[in-house]
């Protein structure tokens, strides 16, 4: 069987002047072309259909257990229903529900701390001071750090000085708990070149159930919203 | 305008009070007609391109063409290589082709009130048709206006000039064919010309340029190929993208010219961090589980673990080569065919180990074991550090890792069952290019190559490649070798004549560790396209050293021209090819992005000498460098070019694709291949094989550890 397959594959290579190999990582002019084509074509994403997202969310709620959330990258117009795939101390790592493609994001108390496989990834964050104020529903000042890779794979850190303010009380609904009391918190974070405005919804027990948090120069704002 | 009023005009412009000057360091991606960074036309400026910028410029006007590759070597130094052609310049050739090298160095950065100042050498190696030196100052006034003026020697001192120091030998076509020596005796000698000009940004994309040229085009006017009726040149630049510019010019009163330049900066990866799939997260142990050693009593536990690890590593395109597990320590040997950033291979393996290994295992050791299972470097972690630092800055995990030569652990962990032998094969088209043949500057063949490799274990690797030419014109060259040395390379055209399938190489190699920090390689077989024989190499490369020292000895027999299994006589019309050649090499990573290599020894033709190479290396795998070989062959015996030299560019596919790949093709631009200073092209030399798995390179790539 293998021999026959190899032979057919070889014929294919020669006939179509395409290139092939038995090793996965091998690249050549053709795979390079294909890959570039894919890169260009994923950039023209259109606004996702909220109906479709709701359907996936519904499916996830009734067919799985464990934490679920909705993740949105505003600038890239991308939305995904995500499920927890691992916990490490205060950090939780999430992956898309029902998709085998391995992309993940991590959060700490409901706020994005890192991404993997999204391109221009947020490699890690130090949000301790900010999260202490937000979860405690206290106004104050906090310094945070977010780390990225530059074009030479070296770590670059973007530091922000955040001014945290308290907002109004509000309600937040999850499918399992339609009447959660929350407080709106805002953080205006000043960087070298700009100021970004993050916002959070915090329960009375200090859980952040929804966050709109700046993820990076390329990604812009990302929203993490608890489903379960 | 007389020479003195022009001089005064430039001086006056430079002396103007600055209008809210911004110190943007005068960087530009625009190149002039010589392909050198700068916004003027035929004249240089003190502008520089952004650090690392690589640009290609094609310029043409009535019978004159210049193609230039420029690299911004450091923020203050740019180097250019140019191939220019002039029609009907001499009766010898219909088009006179000439190669030239330039260097431009910024001496002073632009200040609020002071201009940037640069010194330049134009065509300083080679035949000197374009030879010139200059000292130029540039100043920006506001955001849109940049003014430059300077003094030129040689070509740039041929008009609007005054007497300089000493005399300069006039350019002559006599003695062509051996150019290439550095001749400093003419630099900054002879008449001094004054030139100047300005650029003005009309919009963000459109720029106007005007200049007063001190280049008289004397040789070209004498040959009747240009009439220079005005010293003034004008240009319009349209920025197509931030790195690409289209320019049109009015030149010397009568001519219209056009240029197109494309730039690329290795530092600007299209997608930093890549788009490859996410790693598996660290699995954190249940704090009560760590003491349970019950698993280690079970028979087949190693087999089961090995299968599980193999499966998980396979999904990340890594390869398990060996495994040793005790109650508290696990040692995994991996082959990394995928990740160009070695720290990423380590990071992925470490996370997989947290998911696969029993909780009692606290110490992780990961050994790089490429090339048929030759151990190189072992990286060790405490598992609890990995658990603790997964979401921290990668620098902390680096501090928690320790690096050792693998031999300090007594070698590899036991090889996993059925890992060896392993066969890899691929079929892909490739091109073979010949440059700078005066009859046809670019010749190429496109061929299809089948290559296969068998990793046999214990450091044994069998490797072969065959190719079939599909189409091309490499065999059309009519250049006849006039070499006075044994024909070790100059018969390339005869090798290119045969269309049928040819054996490119077929070798058996053994990679071996002699002692900690010392590597060895032995290769026998059909070593390369032109030679068969045997090659032996030793390399000393400590685990965390910037310095490496190596030596290589080769025994060669020339192969038949038809690319079959046959050999031919070592006797050639101009001498006998010696059986033995070899080199001693010193490699040094300067640590600031520069890498140097010195090879000294006996070359293929039996000539003795040395090759010096200097590369700018980017951490993402780009390498741009130059090399030169000088041997005891005289310039006359060597032939055109005087000595072997060239430029090489390595472009990592991972940069372009945005996902890991260890493939990084290298393009070498060199003069027509001669017989002096030629080395054997044996595959799999130790330094590049070993380097990526040593501590220095792993640590440099650590940003990708958690990626």
CSV table of N, CA and C in Angstrom, one decimal, chain B residues 69-196:
chain,number,residue,atom,x,y,z
B,69,UNK,N,22.5,46.6,-5.8
B,69,UNK,CA,22.0,46.0,-4.6
B,69,UNK,C,22.7,46.7,-3.4
B,70,UNK,N,21.9,47.3,-2.5
B,70,UNK,CA,22.5,48.1,-1.4
B,70,UNK,C,22.1,47.5,-0.1
B,71,UNK,N,23.0,47.4,0.8
B,71,UNK,CA,22.7,47.0,2.2
B,71,UNK,C,23.1,48.0,3.2
B,72,UNK,N,22.2,48.3,4.1
B,72,UNK,CA,22.6,49.2,5.2
B,72,UNK,C,23.2,48.4,6.3
B,73,UNK,N,24.6,48.3,6.2
B,73,UNK,CA,25.3,47.4,7.1
B,73,UNK,C,25.2,47.7,8.5
B,74,UNK,N,25.3,49.0,8.9
B,74,UNK,CA,25.0,49.5,10.2
B,74,UNK,C,24.3,50.8,10.0
B,75,UNK,N,23.8,51.4,11.1
B,75,UNK,CA,23.0,52.7,10.9
B,75,UNK,C,23.9,53.7,10.2
B,76,UNK,N,25.2,53.6,10.2
B,76,UNK,CA,26.1,54.6,9.6
B,76,UNK,C,26.9,54.2,8.5
B,77,UNK,N,26.7,52.9,8.0
B,77,UNK,CA,27.5,52.4,6.9
B,77,UNK,C,26.6,51.7,5.9
B,78,UNK,N,26.7,52.1,4.6
B,78,UNK,CA,26.0,51.3,3.6
B,78,UNK,C,27.0,50.8,2.6
B,79,UNK,N,26.7,49.6,2.0
B,79,UNK,CA,27.5,49.0,1.0
B,79,UNK,C,26.7,48.7,-0.2
B,80,UNK,N,27.2,48.9,-1.4
B,80,UNK,CA,26.5,48.7,-2.6
B,80,UNK,C,27.3,47.8,-3.6
B,81,UNK,N,26.6,47.0,-4.3
B,81,UNK,CA,27.2,46.2,-5.3
B,81,UNK,C,26.4,46.5,-6.6
B,82,UNK,N,27.1,46.8,-7.7
B,82,UNK,CA,26.4,47.3,-8.9
B,82,UNK,C,26.9,46.6,-10.1
B,83,UNK,N,26.0,46.3,-11.0
B,83,UNK,CA,26.3,45.8,-12.3
B,83,UNK,C,25.8,46.8,-13.3
B,84,UNK,N,26.7,47.4,-14.0
B,84,UNK,CA,26.2,48.4,-15.0
B,84,UNK,C,26.6,48.1,-16.4
B,85,UNK,N,25.8,48.5,-17.3
B,85,UNK,CA,26.1,48.3,-18.7
B,85,UNK,C,26.0,49.5,-19.5
B,86,UNK,N,26.9,49.8,-20.4
B,86,UNK,CA,26.9,51.0,-21.2
B,86,UNK,C,27.0,50.5,-22.7
B,87,UNK,N,26.1,50.9,-23.5
B,87,UNK,CA,26.1,50.5,-24.9
B,87,UNK,C,27.1,51.3,-25.7
B,88,UNK,N,27.8,50.6,-26.6
B,88,UNK,CA,28.7,51.3,-27.5
B,88,UNK,C,29.8,52.1,-26.9
B,89,UNK,N,30.2,51.8,-25.7
B,89,UNK,CA,31.2,52.6,-25.0
B,89,UNK,C,32.6,52.3,-25.6
B,90,UNK,N,32.9,51.1,-25.9
B,90,UNK,CA,34.2,50.7,-26.5
B,90,UNK,C,33.9,49.8,-27.7
B,91,UNK,N,34.7,49.8,-28.7
B,91,UNK,CA,34.5,48.9,-29.8
B,91,UNK,C,34.6,47.4,-29.5
B,92,UNK,N,35.2,47.1,-28.3
B,92,UNK,CA,35.4,45.7,-27.9
B,92,UNK,C,34.1,45.0,-27.7
B,93,UNK,N,33.1,45.7,-27.0
B,93,UNK,CA,31.9,45.1,-26.6
B,93,UNK,C,30.7,45.9,-27.2
B,94,UNK,N,29.6,45.3,-27.5
B,94,UNK,CA,28.4,46.1,-27.9
B,94,UNK,C,27.9,46.8,-26.7
B,95,UNK,N,27.9,46.0,-25.6
B,95,UNK,CA,27.5,46.7,-24.3
B,95,UNK,C,28.7,46.4,-23.3
B,96,UNK,N,29.2,47.4,-22.7
B,96,UNK,CA,30.3,47.3,-21.8
B,96,UNK,C,29.7,47.1,-20.4
B,97,UNK,N,29.9,45.8,-19.9
B,97,UNK,CA,29.4,45.5,-18.5
B,97,UNK,C,30.5,45.7,-17.5
B,98,UNK,N,30.1,46.2,-16.4
B,98,UNK,CA,31.1,46.5,-15.3
B,98,UNK,C,30.5,46.3,-14.0
B,99,UNK,N,31.3,45.6,-13.1
B,99,UNK,CA,30.8,45.5,-11.7
B,99,UNK,C,31.5,46.5,-10.8
B,100,UNK,N,30.8,47.0,-9.8
B,100,UNK,CA,31.4,48.0,-8.9
B,100,UNK,C,30.9,47.9,-7.5
B,101,UNK,N,31.7,48.2,-6.6
B,101,UNK,CA,31.3,48.2,-5.2
B,101,UNK,C,31.5,49.6,-4.6
B,102,UNK,N,30.5,50.0,-3.8
B,102,UNK,CA,30.6,51.3,-3.1
B,102,UNK,C,30.5,51.2,-1.6
B,103,UNK,N,31.0,52.1,-0.9
B,103,UNK,CA,30.8,52.2,0.5
B,103,UNK,C,30.5,53.7,0.9
B,104,UNK,N,29.5,53.9,1.7
B,104,UNK,CA,29.2,55.2,2.2
B,104,UNK,C,29.1,55.2,3.7
B,105,UNK,N,29.9,56.1,4.3
B,105,UNK,CA,29.9,56.1,5.8
B,105,UNK,C,29.5,57.5,6.3
B,106,UNK,N,28.6,57.5,7.2
B,106,UNK,CA,28.2,58.7,7.8
B,106,UNK,C,29.1,59.1,9.0
B,107,UNK,N,29.7,60.2,8.9
B,107,UNK,CA,30.7,60.6,9.9
B,107,UNK,C,30.0,61.4,11.0
B,108,UNK,N,29.0,62.2,10.7
B,108,UNK,CA,28.3,63.0,11.7
B,108,UNK,C,26.8,62.8,11.5
B,109,UNK,N,26.1,62.7,12.5
B,109,UNK,CA,24.6,62.7,12.5
B,109,UNK,C,24.1,64.1,12.3
B,110,UNK,N,23.0,64.2,11.8
B,110,UNK,CA,22.4,65.6,11.7
B,110,UNK,C,22.0,66.1,13.1
B,111,UNK,N,22.4,67.3,13.3
B,111,UNK,CA,22.0,67.9,14.6
B,111,UNK,C,21.0,69.0,14.3
B,112,UNK,N,20.6,69.7,15.4
B,112,UNK,CA,19.6,70.7,15.2
B,112,UNK,C,20.1,71.8,14.2
B,113,UNK,N,21.3,72.2,14.4
B,113,UNK,CA,21.9,73.2,13.6
B,113,UNK,C,23.0,72.7,12.6
B,114,UNK,N,23.4,71.5,12.8
B,114,UNK,CA,24.5,71.0,11.9
B,114,UNK,C,24.0,69.9,11.0
B,115,UNK,N,24.6,69.8,9.8
B,115,UNK,CA,24.2,68.8,8.8
B,115,UNK,C,24.8,67.5,9.1
B,116,UNK,N,24.2,66.5,8.5
B,116,UNK,CA,24.8,65.1,8.6
B,116,UNK,C,26.0,65.2,7.5
B,117,UNK,N,27.1,64.5,7.8
B,117,UNK,CA,28.2,64.5,6.9
B,117,UNK,C,28.6,63.0,6.6
B,118,UNK,N,28.8,62.8,5.3
B,118,UNK,CA,29.1,61.4,5.0
B,118,UNK,C,30.3,61.4,4.0
B,119,UNK,N,31.1,60.3,4.1
B,119,UNK,CA,32.2,60.2,3.1
B,119,UNK,C,31.9,58.9,2.3
B,120,UNK,N,32.2,58.9,1.0
B,120,UNK,CA,31.9,57.8,0.2
B,120,UNK,C,33.0,57.4,-0.8
B,121,UNK,N,33.0,56.1,-1.1
B,121,UNK,CA,33.9,55.5,-2.1
B,121,UNK,C,33.0,54.9,-3.1
B,122,UNK,N,33.1,55.3,-4.4
B,122,UNK,CA,32.3,54.7,-5.4
B,122,UNK,C,33.2,53.9,-6.4
B,123,UNK,N,32.8,52.7,-6.7
B,123,UNK,CA,33.6,51.8,-7.5
B,123,UNK,C,35.0,51.7,-7.0
B,124,UNK,N,35.2,51.3,-5.8
B,124,UNK,CA,36.6,51.3,-5.2
B,124,UNK,C,37.3,50.0,-5.5
B,125,UNK,N,36.6,49.0,-5.9
B,125,UNK,CA,37.2,47.7,-6.3
B,125,UNK,C,36.9,47.7,-7.8
B,126,UNK,N,37.5,47.0,-8.6
B,126,UNK,CA,37.1,46.9,-10.0
B,126,UNK,C,37.8,47.8,-10.9
B,127,UNK,N,37.2,48.1,-12.0
B,127,UNK,CA,37.9,48.7,-13.1
B,127,UNK,C,37.9,50.2,-13.0
B,128,UNK,N,37.1,50.8,-12.2
B,128,UNK,CA,37.1,52.2,-11.9
B,128,UNK,C,36.5,53.1,-12.9
B,129,UNK,N,35.6,52.6,-13.8
B,129,UNK,CA,34.9,53.4,-14.8
B,129,UNK,C,34.0,54.4,-14.0
B,130,UNK,N,33.4,53.9,-12.9
B,130,UNK,CA,32.5,54.8,-12.2
B,130,UNK,C,33.3,55.4,-11.0
B,131,UNK,N,34.6,55.2,-10.9
B,131,UNK,CA,35.3,55.5,-9.7
B,131,UNK,C,35.2,57.0,-9.3
B,132,UNK,N,34.9,57.2,-8.0
B,132,UNK,CA,34.8,58.5,-7.5
B,132,UNK,C,34.9,58.4,-5.9
B,133,UNK,N,35.2,59.5,-5.3
B,133,UNK,CA,35.1,59.6,-3.9
B,133,UNK,C,34.4,60.9,-3.6
B,134,UNK,N,33.8,61.0,-2.4
B,134,UNK,CA,33.1,62.3,-2.1
B,134,UNK,C,33.0,62.5,-0.6
B,135,UNK,N,32.8,63.7,-0.3
B,135,UNK,CA,32.5,64.2,1.0
B,135,UNK,C,31.2,65.0,0.9
B,136,UNK,N,30.1,64.6,1.6
B,136,UNK,CA,28.9,65.3,1.3
B,136,UNK,C,28.2,65.7,2.7
B,137,UNK,N,27.5,66.8,2.7
B,137,UNK,CA,26.7,67.2,3.9
B,137,UNK,C,25.3,67.3,3.5
B,138,UNK,N,24.4,66.9,4.4
B,138,UNK,CA,22.9,67.1,4.1
B,138,UNK,C,22.3,67.6,5.3
B,139,UNK,N,21.3,68.4,5.1
B,139,UNK,CA,20.5,69.0,6.2
B,139,UNK,C,19.1,69.1,5.8
B,140,UNK,N,18.2,68.8,6.8
B,140,UNK,CA,16.8,68.9,6.5
B,140,UNK,C,16.3,70.2,7.1
B,141,UNK,N,15.4,70.9,6.4
B,141,UNK,CA,14.8,72.1,6.9
B,141,UNK,C,13.3,71.9,6.9
B,142,UNK,N,12.7,71.8,8.1
B,142,UNK,CA,11.3,71.4,8.2
B,142,UNK,C,11.2,69.9,7.8
B,143,UNK,N,9.9,69.6,7.5
B,143,UNK,CA,9.7,68.2,7.3
B,143,UNK,C,9.8,67.8,5.8
B,144,UNK,N,9.9,68.8,4.9
B,144,UNK,CA,9.8,68.5,3.5
B,144,UNK,C,11.1,68.8,2.7
B,145,UNK,N,11.9,69.7,3.2
B,145,UNK,CA,13.0,70.1,2.3
B,145,UNK,C,14.3,69.5,2.9
B,146,UNK,N,15.1,68.9,2.0
B,146,UNK,CA,16.4,68.4,2.4
B,146,UNK,C,17.4,69.0,1.3
B,147,UNK,N,18.5,69.5,1.9
B,147,UNK,CA,19.5,70.2,1.0
B,147,UNK,C,20.8,69.5,1.2
B,148,UNK,N,21.5,69.2,0.1
B,148,UNK,CA,22.8,68.5,0.2
B,148,UNK,C,23.8,69.2,-0.7
B,149,UNK,N,25.1,69.1,-0.3
B,149,UNK,CA,26.1,69.7,-1.1
B,149,UNK,C,27.4,69.0,-0.7
B,150,UNK,N,28.4,69.0,-1.7
B,150,UNK,CA,29.6,68.3,-1.3
B,150,UNK,C,30.7,68.5,-2.3
B,151,UNK,N,31.8,67.8,-2.0
B,151,UNK,CA,33.0,67.8,-2.9
B,151,UNK,C,33.2,66.4,-3.4
B,152,UNK,N,33.6,66.3,-4.7
B,152,UNK,CA,33.8,65.0,-5.3
B,152,UNK,C,35.1,64.9,-6.0
B,153,UNK,N,35.7,63.7,-6.0
B,153,UNK,CA,36.9,63.4,-6.7
B,153,UNK,C,36.6,62.4,-7.8
B,154,UNK,N,37.5,62.2,-8.7
B,154,UNK,CA,37.3,61.2,-9.8
B,154,UNK,C,36.2,61.7,-10.7
B,155,UNK,N,35.2,60.8,-11.0
B,155,UNK,CA,34.1,61.2,-11.8
B,155,UNK,C,33.4,62.4,-11.3
B,156,UNK,N,33.3,62.4,-9.9
B,156,UNK,CA,32.5,63.6,-9.3
B,156,UNK,C,33.4,64.8,-9.2
B,157,UNK,N,34.6,64.7,-9.8
B,157,UNK,CA,35.5,65.9,-9.8
B,157,UNK,C,35.8,66.4,-11.2
B,158,UNK,N,35.0,65.9,-12.1
B,158,UNK,CA,35.3,66.2,-13.5
B,158,UNK,C,34.7,67.4,-14.1
B,159,UNK,N,33.8,68.1,-13.3
B,159,UNK,CA,33.3,69.4,-13.7
B,159,UNK,C,33.1,70.3,-12.5
B,160,UNK,N,33.0,71.6,-12.8
B,160,UNK,CA,32.8,72.5,-11.7
B,160,UNK,C,33.9,72.3,-10.6
B,161,UNK,N,35.1,72.2,-11.1
B,161,UNK,CA,36.1,71.8,-10.1
B,161,UNK,C,37.3,72.8,-9.9
B,162,UNK,N,38.1,72.5,-8.9
B,162,UNK,CA,39.3,73.2,-8.7
B,162,UNK,C,40.4,72.2,-8.4
B,163,UNK,N,41.6,72.7,-8.3
B,163,UNK,CA,42.8,71.8,-8.1
B,163,UNK,C,42.7,71.2,-6.8
B,164,UNK,N,43.0,69.9,-6.8
B,164,UNK,CA,43.0,69.2,-5.5
B,164,UNK,C,44.4,68.8,-5.1
B,165,UNK,N,44.5,67.7,-4.4
B,165,UNK,CA,45.9,67.2,-3.9
B,165,UNK,C,46.3,66.1,-4.9
B,166,UNK,N,47.5,66.3,-5.3
B,166,UNK,CA,48.1,65.2,-6.1
B,166,UNK,C,47.5,65.0,-7.5
B,167,UNK,N,47.8,63.9,-8.1
B,167,UNK,CA,47.2,63.6,-9.4
B,167,UNK,C,46.6,62.3,-9.4
B,168,UNK,N,45.7,62.1,-10.3
B,168,UNK,CA,44.9,60.9,-10.4
B,168,UNK,C,45.2,60.2,-11.7
B,169,UNK,N,45.4,58.9,-11.7
B,169,UNK,CA,45.6,58.2,-13.0
B,169,UNK,C,44.3,58.2,-13.7
B,170,UNK,N,44.3,58.6,-15.0
B,170,UNK,CA,43.0,58.6,-15.8
B,170,UNK,C,42.5,57.2,-16.0
B,171,UNK,N,41.2,57.1,-16.1
B,171,UNK,CA,40.6,55.8,-16.4
B,171,UNK,C,41.0,55.3,-17.8
B,172,UNK,N,41.3,54.0,-17.9
B,172,UNK,CA,41.7,53.5,-19.2
B,172,UNK,C,41.2,52.1,-19.4
B,173,UNK,N,40.8,51.8,-20.6
B,173,UNK,CA,40.3,50.4,-20.8
B,173,UNK,C,41.5,49.4,-20.9
B,174,UNK,N,42.7,49.9,-21.0
B,174,UNK,CA,43.9,49.1,-21.0
B,174,UNK,C,44.0,48.4,-19.6
B,175,UNK,N,44.3,47.2,-19.5
B,175,UNK,CA,44.4,46.5,-18.2
B,175,UNK,C,43.1,46.0,-17.7
B,176,UNK,N,42.0,46.1,-18.5
B,176,UNK,CA,40.7,45.5,-18.1
B,176,UNK,C,40.9,44.0,-18.0
B,177,UNK,N,40.1,43.4,-17.2
B,177,UNK,CA,40.1,42.0,-17.1
B,177,UNK,C,40.8,41.5,-15.9
B,178,UNK,N,41.6,42.4,-15.2
B,178,UNK,CA,42.1,41.9,-14.0
B,178,UNK,C,41.7,42.8,-12.8
B,179,UNK,N,40.8,43.8,-13.1
B,179,UNK,CA,40.3,44.7,-12.1
B,179,UNK,C,39.9,43.9,-10.8
B,180,UNK,N,39.8,44.6,-9.7
B,180,UNK,CA,39.4,43.9,-8.5
B,180,UNK,C,40.3,44.1,-7.4
B,181,UNK,N,41.5,44.7,-7.6
B,181,UNK,CA,42.4,45.0,-6.5
B,181,UNK,C,42.0,46.3,-5.9
B,182,UNK,N,42.3,46.4,-4.6
B,182,UNK,CA,42.0,47.7,-4.0
B,182,UNK,C,43.2,48.6,-4.2
B,183,UNK,N,43.0,49.7,-4.9
B,183,UNK,CA,44.1,50.6,-5.2
B,183,UNK,C,43.8,51.9,-4.6
B,184,UNK,N,44.4,52.2,-3.5
B,184,UNK,CA,44.1,53.4,-2.7
B,184,UNK,C,44.9,54.6,-3.2
B,185,UNK,N,45.8,54.4,-4.1
B,185,UNK,CA,46.7,55.5,-4.4
B,185,UNK,C,46.0,56.6,-5.1
B,186,UNK,N,44.8,56.4,-5.7
B,186,UNK,CA,44.1,57.4,-6.4
B,186,UNK,C,43.0,58.1,-5.6
B,187,UNK,N,42.7,57.5,-4.4
B,187,UNK,CA,41.6,58.0,-3.6
B,187,UNK,C,41.8,59.5,-3.2
B,188,UNK,N,40.8,60.3,-3.4
B,188,UNK,CA,40.8,61.7,-3.0
B,188,UNK,C,42.0,62.4,-3.7
B,189,UNK,N,42.3,62.0,-4.9
B,189,UNK,CA,43.4,62.7,-5.6
B,189,UNK,C,42.8,63.4,-6.8
B,190,UNK,N,43.5,64.4,-7.3
B,190,UNK,CA,43.1,65.0,-8.5
B,190,UNK,C,42.1,66.2,-8.2
B,191,UNK,N,41.5,66.6,-9.3
B,191,UNK,CA,40.6,67.8,-9.2
B,191,UNK,C,39.4,67.5,-8.3
B,192,UNK,N,38.9,68.6,-7.7
B,192,UNK,CA,37.8,68.4,-6.7
B,192,UNK,C,36.6,69.2,-7.3
B,193,UNK,N,35.5,68.5,-7.5
B,193,UNK,CA,34.3,69.1,-8.1
B,193,UNK,C,33.4,69.4,-6.9
B,194,UNK,N,32.5,70.4,-7.2
B,194,UNK,CA,31.5,70.8,-6.2
B,194,UNK,C,30.1,70.5,-6.8
B,195,UNK,N,29.4,69.8,-6.0
B,195,UNK,CA,28.0,69.5,-6.4
B,195,UNK,C,27.0,69.8,-5.3
B,196,UNK,N,25.7,69.8,-5.7
B,196,UNK,CA,24.7,70.0,-4.7
B,196,UNK,C,23.3,69.9,-5.2
